[in-house]
Coordinates of C-alpha atoms and ligand atoms in Angstrom, one line a residue:
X1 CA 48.2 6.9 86.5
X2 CA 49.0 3.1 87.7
X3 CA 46.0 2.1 84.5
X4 CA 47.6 4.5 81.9
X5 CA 51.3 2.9 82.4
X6 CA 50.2 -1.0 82.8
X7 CA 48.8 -0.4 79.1
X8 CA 51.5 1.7 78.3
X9 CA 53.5 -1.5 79.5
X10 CA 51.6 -4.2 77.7
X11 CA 52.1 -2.6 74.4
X12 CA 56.0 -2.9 74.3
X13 CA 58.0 -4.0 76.8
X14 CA 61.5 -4.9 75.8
X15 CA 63.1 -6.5 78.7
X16 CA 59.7 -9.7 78.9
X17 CA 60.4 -13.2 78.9
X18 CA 64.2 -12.3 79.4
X19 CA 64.4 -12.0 83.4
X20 CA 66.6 -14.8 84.3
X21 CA 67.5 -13.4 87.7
X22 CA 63.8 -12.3 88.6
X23 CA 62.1 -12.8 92.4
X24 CA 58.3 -12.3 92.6
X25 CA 58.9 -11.8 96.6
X26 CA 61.4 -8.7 95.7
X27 CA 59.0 -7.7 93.1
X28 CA 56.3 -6.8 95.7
X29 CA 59.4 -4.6 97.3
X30 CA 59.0 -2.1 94.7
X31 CA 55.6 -2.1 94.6
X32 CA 55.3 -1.1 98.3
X33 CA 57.6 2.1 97.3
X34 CA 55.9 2.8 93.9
X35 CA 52.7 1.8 93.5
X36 CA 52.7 3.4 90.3
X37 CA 56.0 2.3 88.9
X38 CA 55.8 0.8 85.2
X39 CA 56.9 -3.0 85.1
X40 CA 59.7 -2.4 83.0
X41 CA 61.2 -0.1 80.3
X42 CA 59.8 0.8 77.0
X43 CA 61.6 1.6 73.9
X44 CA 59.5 2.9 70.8
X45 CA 61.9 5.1 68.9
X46 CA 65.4 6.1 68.4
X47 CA 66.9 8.1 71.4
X48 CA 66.7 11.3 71.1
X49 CA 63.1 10.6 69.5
X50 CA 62.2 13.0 66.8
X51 CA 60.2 14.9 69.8
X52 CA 63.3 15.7 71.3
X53 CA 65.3 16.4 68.3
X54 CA 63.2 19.0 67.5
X55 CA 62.9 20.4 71.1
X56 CA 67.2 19.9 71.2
X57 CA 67.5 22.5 68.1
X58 CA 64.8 24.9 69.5
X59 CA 67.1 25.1 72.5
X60 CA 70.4 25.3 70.7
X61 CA 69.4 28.7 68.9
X62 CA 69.3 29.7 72.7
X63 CA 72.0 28.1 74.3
X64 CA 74.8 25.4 73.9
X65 CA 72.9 21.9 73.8
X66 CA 76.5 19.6 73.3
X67 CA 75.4 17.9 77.0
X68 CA 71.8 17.6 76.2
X69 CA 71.0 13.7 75.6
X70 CA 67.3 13.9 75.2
X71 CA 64.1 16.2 76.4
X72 CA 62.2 14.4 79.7
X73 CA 58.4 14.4 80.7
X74 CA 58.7 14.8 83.8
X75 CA 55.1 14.5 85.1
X76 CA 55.1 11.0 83.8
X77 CA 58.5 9.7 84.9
X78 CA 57.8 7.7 88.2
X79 CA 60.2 5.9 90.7
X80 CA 62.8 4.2 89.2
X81 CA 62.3 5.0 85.6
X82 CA 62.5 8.5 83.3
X83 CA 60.2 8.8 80.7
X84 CA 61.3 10.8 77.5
X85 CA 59.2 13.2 75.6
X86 CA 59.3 10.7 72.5
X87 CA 57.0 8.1 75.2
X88 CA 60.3 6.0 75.5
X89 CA 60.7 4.9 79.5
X90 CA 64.1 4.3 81.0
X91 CA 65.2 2.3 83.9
X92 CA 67.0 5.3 85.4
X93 CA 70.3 4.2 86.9
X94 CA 72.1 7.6 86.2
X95 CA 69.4 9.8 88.3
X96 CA 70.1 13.2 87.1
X97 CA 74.1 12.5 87.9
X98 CA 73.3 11.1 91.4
X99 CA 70.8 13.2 92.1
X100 CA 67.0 11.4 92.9
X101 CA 67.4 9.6 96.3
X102 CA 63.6 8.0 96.2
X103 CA 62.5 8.0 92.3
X104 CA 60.5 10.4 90.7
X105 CA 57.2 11.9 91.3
X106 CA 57.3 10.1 94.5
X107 CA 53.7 10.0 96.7
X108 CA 55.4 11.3 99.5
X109 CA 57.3 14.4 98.0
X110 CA 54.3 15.2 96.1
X111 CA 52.1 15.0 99.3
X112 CA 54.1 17.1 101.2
X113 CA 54.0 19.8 98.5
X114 CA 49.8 20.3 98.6
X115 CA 49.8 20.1 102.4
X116 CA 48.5 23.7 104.0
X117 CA 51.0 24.1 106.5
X118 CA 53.9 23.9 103.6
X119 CA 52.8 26.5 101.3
X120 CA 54.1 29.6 102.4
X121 CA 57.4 27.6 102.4
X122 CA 57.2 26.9 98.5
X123 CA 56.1 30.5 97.7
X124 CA 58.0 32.7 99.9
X125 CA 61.6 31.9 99.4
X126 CA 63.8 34.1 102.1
X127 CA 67.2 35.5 102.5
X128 CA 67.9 32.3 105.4
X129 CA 71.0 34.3 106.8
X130 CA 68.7 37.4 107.7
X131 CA 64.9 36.3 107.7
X132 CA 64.9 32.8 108.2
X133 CA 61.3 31.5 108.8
X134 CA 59.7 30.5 112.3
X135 CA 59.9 26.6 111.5
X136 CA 63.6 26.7 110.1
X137 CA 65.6 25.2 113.3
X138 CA 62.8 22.2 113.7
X139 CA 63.5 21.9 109.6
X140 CA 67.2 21.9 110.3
X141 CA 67.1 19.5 113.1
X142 CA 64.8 17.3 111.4
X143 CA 66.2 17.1 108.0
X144 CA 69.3 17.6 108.7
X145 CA 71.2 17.3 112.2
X146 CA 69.5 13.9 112.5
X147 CA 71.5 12.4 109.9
X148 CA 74.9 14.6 110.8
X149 CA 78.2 12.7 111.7
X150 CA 78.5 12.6 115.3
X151 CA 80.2 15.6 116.6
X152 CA 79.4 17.9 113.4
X153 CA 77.0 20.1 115.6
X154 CA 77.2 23.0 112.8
X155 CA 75.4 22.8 109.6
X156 CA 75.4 25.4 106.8
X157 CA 72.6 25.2 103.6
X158 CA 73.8 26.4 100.6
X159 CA 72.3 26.2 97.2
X160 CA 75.1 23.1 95.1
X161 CA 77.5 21.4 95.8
X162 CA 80.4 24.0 94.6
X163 CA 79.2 26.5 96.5
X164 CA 79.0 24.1 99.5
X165 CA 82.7 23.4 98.8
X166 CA 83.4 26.5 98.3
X167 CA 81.9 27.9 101.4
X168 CA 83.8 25.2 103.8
X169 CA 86.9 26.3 102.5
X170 CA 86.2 29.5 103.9
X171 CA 85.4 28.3 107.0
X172 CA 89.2 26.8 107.0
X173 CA 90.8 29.7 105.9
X174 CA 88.3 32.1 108.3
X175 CA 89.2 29.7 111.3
X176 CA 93.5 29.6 110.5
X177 CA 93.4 33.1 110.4
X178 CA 91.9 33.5 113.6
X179 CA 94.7 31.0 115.3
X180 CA 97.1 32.7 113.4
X181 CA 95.9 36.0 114.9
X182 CA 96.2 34.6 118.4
X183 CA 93.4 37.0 119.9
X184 CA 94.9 39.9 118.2
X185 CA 91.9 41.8 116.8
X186 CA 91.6 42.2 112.8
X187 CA 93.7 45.0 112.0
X188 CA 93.2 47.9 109.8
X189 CA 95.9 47.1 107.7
X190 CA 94.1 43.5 106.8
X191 CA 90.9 45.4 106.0
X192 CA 92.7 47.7 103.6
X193 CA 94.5 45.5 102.1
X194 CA 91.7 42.4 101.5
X195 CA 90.0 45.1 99.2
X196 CA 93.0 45.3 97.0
X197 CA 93.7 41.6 96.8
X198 CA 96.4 41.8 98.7
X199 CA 98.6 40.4 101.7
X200 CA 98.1 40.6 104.9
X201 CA 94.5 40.3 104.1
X202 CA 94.4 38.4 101.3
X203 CA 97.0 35.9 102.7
X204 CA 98.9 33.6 100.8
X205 CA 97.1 29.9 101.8
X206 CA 96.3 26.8 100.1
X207 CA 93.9 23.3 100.6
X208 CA 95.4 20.3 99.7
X209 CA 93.6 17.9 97.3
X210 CA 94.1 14.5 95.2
X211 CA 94.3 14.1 91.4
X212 CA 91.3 13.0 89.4
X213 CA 89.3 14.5 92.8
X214 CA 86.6 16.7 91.4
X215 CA 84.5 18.7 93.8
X216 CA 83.2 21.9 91.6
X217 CA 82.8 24.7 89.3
X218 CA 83.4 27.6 91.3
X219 CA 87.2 29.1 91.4
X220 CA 87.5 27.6 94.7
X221 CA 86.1 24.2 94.2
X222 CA 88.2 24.3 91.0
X223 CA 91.4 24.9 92.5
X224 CA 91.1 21.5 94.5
X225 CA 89.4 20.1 91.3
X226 CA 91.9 17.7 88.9
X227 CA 89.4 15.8 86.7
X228 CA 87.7 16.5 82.9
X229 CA 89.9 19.7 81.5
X230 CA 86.8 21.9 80.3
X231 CA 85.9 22.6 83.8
X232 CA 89.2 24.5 84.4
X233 CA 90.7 25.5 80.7
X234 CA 91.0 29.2 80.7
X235 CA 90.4 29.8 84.1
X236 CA 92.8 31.8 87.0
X237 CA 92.5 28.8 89.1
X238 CA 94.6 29.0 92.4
X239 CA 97.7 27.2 92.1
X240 CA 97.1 24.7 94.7
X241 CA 98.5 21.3 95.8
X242 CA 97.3 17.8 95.0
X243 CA 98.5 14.5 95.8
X244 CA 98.4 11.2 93.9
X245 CA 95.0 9.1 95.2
X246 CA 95.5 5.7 95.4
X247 CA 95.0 3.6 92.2
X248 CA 94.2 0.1 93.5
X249 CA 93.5 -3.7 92.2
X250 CA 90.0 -4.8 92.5
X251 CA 88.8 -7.0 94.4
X252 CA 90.6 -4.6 97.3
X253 CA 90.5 -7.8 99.4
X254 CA 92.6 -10.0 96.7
X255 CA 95.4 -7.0 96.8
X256 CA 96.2 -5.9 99.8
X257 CA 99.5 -6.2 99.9
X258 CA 100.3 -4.4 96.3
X259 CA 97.1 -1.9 97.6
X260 CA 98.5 -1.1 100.8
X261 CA 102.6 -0.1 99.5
X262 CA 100.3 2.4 96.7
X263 CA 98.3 3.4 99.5
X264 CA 101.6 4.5 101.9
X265 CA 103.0 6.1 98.1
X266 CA 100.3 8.2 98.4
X267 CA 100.1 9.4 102.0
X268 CA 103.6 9.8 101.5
X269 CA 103.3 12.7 99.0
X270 CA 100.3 13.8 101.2
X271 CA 103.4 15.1 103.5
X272 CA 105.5 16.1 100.8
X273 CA 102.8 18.3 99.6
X274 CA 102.1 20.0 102.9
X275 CA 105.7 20.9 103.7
X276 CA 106.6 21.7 100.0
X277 CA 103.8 24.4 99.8
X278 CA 105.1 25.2 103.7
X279 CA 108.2 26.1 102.1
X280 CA 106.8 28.4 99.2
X281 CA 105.3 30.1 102.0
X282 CA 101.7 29.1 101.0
X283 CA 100.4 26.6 103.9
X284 CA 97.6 24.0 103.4
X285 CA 95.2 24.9 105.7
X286 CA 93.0 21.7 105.3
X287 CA 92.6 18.5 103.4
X288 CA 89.6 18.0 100.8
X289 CA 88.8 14.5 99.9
X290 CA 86.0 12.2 97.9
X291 CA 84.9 8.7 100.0
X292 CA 85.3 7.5 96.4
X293 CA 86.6 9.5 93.6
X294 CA 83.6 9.6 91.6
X295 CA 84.1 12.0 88.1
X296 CA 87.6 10.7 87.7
X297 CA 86.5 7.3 87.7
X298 CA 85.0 5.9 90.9
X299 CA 88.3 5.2 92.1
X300 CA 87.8 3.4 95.5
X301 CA 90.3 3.7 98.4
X302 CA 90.7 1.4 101.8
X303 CA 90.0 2.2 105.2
X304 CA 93.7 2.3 105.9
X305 CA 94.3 5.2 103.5
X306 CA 91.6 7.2 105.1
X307 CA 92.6 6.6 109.0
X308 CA 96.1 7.9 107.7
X309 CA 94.6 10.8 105.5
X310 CA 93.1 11.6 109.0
X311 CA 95.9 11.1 111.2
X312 CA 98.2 13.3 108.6
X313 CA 95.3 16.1 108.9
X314 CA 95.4 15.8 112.9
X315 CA 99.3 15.6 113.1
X316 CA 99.4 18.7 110.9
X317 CA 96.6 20.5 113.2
X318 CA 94.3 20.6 110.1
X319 CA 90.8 19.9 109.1
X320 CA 89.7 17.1 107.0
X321 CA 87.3 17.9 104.7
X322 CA 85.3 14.9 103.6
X323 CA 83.3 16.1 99.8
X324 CA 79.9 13.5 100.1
X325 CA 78.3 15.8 97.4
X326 CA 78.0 12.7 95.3
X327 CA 78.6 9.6 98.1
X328 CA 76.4 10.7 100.4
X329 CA 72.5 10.0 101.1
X330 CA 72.2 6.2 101.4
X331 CA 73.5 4.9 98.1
X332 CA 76.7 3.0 99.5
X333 CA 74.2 1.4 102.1
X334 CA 75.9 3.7 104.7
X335 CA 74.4 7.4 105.1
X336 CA 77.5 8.7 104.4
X337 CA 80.3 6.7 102.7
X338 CA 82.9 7.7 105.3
X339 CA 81.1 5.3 107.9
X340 CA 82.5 2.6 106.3
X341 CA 85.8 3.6 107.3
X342 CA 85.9 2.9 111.3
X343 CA 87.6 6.5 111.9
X344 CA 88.4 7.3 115.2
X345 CA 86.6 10.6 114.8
X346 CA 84.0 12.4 112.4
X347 CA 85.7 14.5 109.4
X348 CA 86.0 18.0 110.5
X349 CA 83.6 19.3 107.5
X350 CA 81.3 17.0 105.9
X351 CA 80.2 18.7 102.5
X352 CA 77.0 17.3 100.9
X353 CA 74.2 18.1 97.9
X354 CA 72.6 15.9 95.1
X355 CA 70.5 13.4 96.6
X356 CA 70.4 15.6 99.6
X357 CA 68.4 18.1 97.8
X358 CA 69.8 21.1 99.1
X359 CA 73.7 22.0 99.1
X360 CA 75.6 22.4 102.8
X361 CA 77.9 21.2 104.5
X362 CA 78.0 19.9 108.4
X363 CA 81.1 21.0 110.5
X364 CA 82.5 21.4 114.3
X365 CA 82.7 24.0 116.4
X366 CA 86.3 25.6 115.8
X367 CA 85.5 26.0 112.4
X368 CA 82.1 28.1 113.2
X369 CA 83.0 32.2 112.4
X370 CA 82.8 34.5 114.9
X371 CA 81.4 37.4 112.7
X372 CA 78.0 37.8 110.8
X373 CA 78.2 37.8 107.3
X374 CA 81.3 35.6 106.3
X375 CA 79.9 32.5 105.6
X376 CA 76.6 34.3 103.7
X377 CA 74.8 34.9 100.7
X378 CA 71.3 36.1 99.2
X379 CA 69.1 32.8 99.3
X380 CA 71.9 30.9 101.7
X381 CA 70.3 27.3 100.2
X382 CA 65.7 27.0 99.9
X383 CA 64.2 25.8 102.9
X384 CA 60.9 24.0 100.9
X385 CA 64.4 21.4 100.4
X386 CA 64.3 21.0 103.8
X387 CA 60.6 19.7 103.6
X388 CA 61.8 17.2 101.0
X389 CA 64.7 16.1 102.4
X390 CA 62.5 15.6 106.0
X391 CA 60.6 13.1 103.9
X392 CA 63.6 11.4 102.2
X393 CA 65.0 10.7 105.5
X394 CA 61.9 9.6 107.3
X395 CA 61.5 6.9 104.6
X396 CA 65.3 5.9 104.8
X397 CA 64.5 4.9 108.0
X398 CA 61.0 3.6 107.9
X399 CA 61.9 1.7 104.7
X400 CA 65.6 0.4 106.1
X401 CA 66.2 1.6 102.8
X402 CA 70.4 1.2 103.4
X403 CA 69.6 -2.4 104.2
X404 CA 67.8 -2.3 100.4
X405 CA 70.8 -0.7 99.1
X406 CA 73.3 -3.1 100.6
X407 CA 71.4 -6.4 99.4
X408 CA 70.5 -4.6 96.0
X409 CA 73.9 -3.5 95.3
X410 CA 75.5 -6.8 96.7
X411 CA 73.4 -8.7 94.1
X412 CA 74.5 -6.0 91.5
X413 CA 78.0 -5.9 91.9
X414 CA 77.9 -10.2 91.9
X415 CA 76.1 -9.7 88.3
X416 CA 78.7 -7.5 86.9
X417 CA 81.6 -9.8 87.7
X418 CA 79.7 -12.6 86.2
X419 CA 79.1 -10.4 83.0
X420 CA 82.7 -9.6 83.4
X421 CA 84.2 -13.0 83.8
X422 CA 82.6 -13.8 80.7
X423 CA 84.1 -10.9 78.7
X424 CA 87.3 -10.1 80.6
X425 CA 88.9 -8.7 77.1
X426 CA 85.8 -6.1 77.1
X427 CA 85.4 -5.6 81.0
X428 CA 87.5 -5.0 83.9
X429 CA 87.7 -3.7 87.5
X430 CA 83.9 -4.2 88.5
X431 CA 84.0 -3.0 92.0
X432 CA 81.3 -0.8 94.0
X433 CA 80.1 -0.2 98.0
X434 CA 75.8 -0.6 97.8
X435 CA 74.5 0.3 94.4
X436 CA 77.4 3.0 94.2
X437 CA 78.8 0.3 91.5
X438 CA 80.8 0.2 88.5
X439 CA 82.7 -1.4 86.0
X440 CA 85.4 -0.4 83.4
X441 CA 85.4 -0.9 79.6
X442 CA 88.8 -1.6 77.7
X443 CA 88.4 1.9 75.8
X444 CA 85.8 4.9 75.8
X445 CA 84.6 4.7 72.2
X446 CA 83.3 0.5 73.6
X447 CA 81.9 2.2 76.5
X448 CA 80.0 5.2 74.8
X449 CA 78.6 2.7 72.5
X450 CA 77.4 0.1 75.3
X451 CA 75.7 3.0 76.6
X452 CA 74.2 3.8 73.8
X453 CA 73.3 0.2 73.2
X454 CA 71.7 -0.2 76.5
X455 CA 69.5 3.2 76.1
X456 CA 68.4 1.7 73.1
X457 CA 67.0 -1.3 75.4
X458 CA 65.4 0.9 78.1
X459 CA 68.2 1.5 80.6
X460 CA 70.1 5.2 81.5
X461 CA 73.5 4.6 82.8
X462 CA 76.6 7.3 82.9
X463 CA 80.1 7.4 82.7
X464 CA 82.9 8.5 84.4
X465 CA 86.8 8.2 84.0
X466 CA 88.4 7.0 80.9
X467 CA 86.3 4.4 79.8
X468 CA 84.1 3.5 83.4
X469 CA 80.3 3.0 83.5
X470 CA 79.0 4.0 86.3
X471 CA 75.6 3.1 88.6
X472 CA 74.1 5.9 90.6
X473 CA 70.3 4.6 91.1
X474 CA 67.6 5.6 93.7
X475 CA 67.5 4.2 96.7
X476 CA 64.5 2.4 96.0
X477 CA 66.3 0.3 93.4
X478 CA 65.8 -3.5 93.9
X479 CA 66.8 -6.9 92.8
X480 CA 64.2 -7.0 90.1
X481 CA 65.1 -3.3 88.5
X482 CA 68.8 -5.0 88.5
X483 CA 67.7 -8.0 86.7
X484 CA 66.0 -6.1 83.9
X485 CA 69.7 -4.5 83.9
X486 CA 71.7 -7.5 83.5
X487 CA 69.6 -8.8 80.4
X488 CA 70.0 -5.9 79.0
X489 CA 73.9 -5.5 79.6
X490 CA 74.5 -9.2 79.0
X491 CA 72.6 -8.7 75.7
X492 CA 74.7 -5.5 74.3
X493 CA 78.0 -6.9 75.7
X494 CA 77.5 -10.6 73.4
X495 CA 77.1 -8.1 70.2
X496 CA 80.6 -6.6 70.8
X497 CA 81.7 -10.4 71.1
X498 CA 80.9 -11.4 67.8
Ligands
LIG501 O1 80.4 18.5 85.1 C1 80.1 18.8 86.2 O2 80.2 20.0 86.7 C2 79.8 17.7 87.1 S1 79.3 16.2 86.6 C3 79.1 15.7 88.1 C4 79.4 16.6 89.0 C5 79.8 17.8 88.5 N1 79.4 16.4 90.4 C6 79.3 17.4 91.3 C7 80.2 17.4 92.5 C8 80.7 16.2 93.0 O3 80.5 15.0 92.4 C9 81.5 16.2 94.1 C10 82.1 15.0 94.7 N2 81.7 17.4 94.7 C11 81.2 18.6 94.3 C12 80.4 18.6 93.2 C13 79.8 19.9 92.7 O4 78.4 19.9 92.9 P1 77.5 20.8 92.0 O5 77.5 20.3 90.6 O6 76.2 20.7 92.7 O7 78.1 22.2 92.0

């Protein structure tokens, strides 16, 4: 493999002689991680390449291909960079939307799936909530509980992110019923009624949420979802509440006084919310909320907006429901982003998926049902995740990979307001926590062609927003992958100049 891509790499590589920013000592860094990482991208043909354009209209006599950007060979993407089915090799910083926490085909994931002892895991794949398997609570400890926010003993798998979302709310609305019932046993009436759709056991209750949040497909998840219309055009979605989340000026340091009235605006309305839907007899029963709105934009709020999301929540005897589906695993230097924050307590759910590999969410004791079956499904998440995630999280920590993040993403974000200060007509707002980083274009056509540009000269980036770019790379990203970045960026952004 490492012979068959360092000739691969000698035949084109697009980003040599251009790495201004480059460090031979951080260089060895990724090599330690990927011994078989390429040294940079490669670029031979348009992209989608005539490989995938022909795979692309196969697939579209099947299904809807509009989202597809280009087919993947996935046995010879590796670490940082995706290799295309046209031989083209991307530095990845998009990672399947936030999705790869240590690069692809890594040595240790694909060690731990030919070892003995994990076979029957990857073969047999159980109903978890009836037939789990002997080594499921070491799995769960191990891949999960040891990375929980303190005081979130309870952890549910489930199979995405929606459902994850979805599941939590039920938790919510499981555990206010239950106060509301006051020890009263479920009546006969509510068990009639719930199979009908009705009140009393279909009650009338709502879960507050923020505009441009986005936490799902699912009706659930898409009733506290306010971001990209053709996730919720021509749905029943519940009619639920939604507050305003802060819209702040970057550098949050330079603005705090203009940051901090927007950020009272908005827990302001939090408590109009709650007491307007009181009134229409519909009650929020919890508060779901992203670290860092990340589909409607990466909007980013302060520490001060979060201590008084939480304070609300507690003053209204309701559980905060942090979504890390997208912010969590690593990639803001933190485990999960809401450490940054300085909370006086954990969120009451913590909801998770992506780089975690498998959906779930962590949450405290009140919020555990008392019955079987009510938090449930078939495959209730796959536990041959859990031997992933195990090794993901092992290396975190033998790796100090959040330190790697935090210096990687420092040196990042620095490069982007250079490349900004340059082109401030083109580029605004670069802000980001780690590598979690990203900067806004002055419209989306400019941006959708910069990101064309830039996959043109070996680099995968997304969007998010209006016009944002967005970075969600593995965790294994380093100074040198980001230098091979900047050229690139720096290169596409002086055509638009001209
Ligand atoms: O178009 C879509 O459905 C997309 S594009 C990116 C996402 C969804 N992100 C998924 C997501 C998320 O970012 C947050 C904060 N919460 C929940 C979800 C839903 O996760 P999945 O996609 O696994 O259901």
């Amino acid at each position: 493999m490492a012979a068959l891509w360092s000739t691969i790499s000698r035949v084109c590589t697009v980003t040599q002689g251009l790495r201004r920013y480059g460090s031979p000592a951080v260089a060895k860094m990724v090599m330690k991680s990927d011994p078989f990482e390429p040294d940079g991208p490669i670029v031979n043909t348009e992209i989608p390449g005539p490989m995938s354009r022909q795979l692309i209209a196969e697939l579209d006599t099947i299904q809807n291909t509009k989202a597809v950007h280009f087919f993947v060979d996935y046995e010879r993407s590796q670490g940082n960079y995706l290799a295309d089915v046209d031989g083209n090799v991307l530095l990845d910083l998009y990672t399947q939307i936030a999705s790869v926490p240590i690069g692809y085909n890594h040595p240790r994931l694909l060690n731990a799936l030919t070892k003995e002892e994990n076979r029957a895991t990857f073969v047999n794949r159980p109903a978890l909530g009836v037939y789990p398997p002997r080594d499921f609570n070491a799995r769960l400890k191990n891949a999960l509980l040891s990375v929980a926010p303190p005081g979130l003993n309870q952890v549910q798998t489930m199979a995405c992110g929606a459902c994850s979302v979805e599941h939590s709310q039920k938790a919510m609305f499981i555990a206010y019923q239950r106060r509301r019932r006051n020890g009263r046993p479920i009546s006969k009436e509510e068990i009639q009624t719930c199979l009908e759709g009705k009140e009393p056991g279909c009650p009338n209750l709502s879960v507050l949420s923020f505009k441009n949040g986005l936490h799902g497909r699912t009706m659930g998840a898409l009733g506290v979802t306010h971001a990209k219309w053709p996730l919720k055009l021509d749905f029943p979605v519940p009619d639920w509440p939604y507050a305003s989340f802060p819209t702040l000026k970057y550098p949050l340091d330079q603005f705090i006084r203009e940051n901090r009235i927007e950020e009272n605006r908005c827990l302001e309305e939090v408590r109009e919310r709650i007491h307007a839907w009181d009134k229409r007899s519909c009650p929020v029963v919890g508060i779901i909320v992203e670290p860092i709105q990340s589909e409607g934009g990466d909007n980013h709020a302060t520490s001060y907006f979060f201590q008084g999301l939480q304070d609300i929540a507690k003053e209204y005897e309701i559980p905060l429901m942090m979504d890390e589906v997208q912010t969590g695993c690593g990639s803001t230097g933190k485990f999960w982003a809401h450490e940054h924050w300085n909370l006086k307590d954990s969120p009451d759910i913590v909801c998770f998926s992506k780089k975690m590999l498998t959906g779930g969410f962590f949450f405290k004791d009140h919020l555990r049902p008392e019955e079987g079956h009510r938090i449930f499904n078939t495959w209730l998440g796959d536990p041959s995740k859990l031997i992933f995630l195990e090794e993901v999280v092992n290396l975190i920590k033998e790796e100090g990979l959040l330190e790697r993040v935090e210096d990687t993403g420092s040196y990042l974000l620095s490069g982007l307001c250079d490349i900004q200060e340059k082109y401030p007509g083109l580029l605004s707002r670069a802000r980001g926590v780690g590598t979690y980083c990203s900067v806004d274009v002055k419209d989306a056509e400019t941006r959708d062609t910069i990101l064309y540009r830039l996959r043109h000269k070996g680099v995968n980036l997304g969007s998010c927003g209006i016009s944002t770019i967005r970075f969600r790379p593995t965790l294994l990203l380093c100074r040198y992958h980001v230098d091979i970045f900047l050229d690139a960026f720096d290169s596409v952004i002086a055509e638009f100049d001209r």
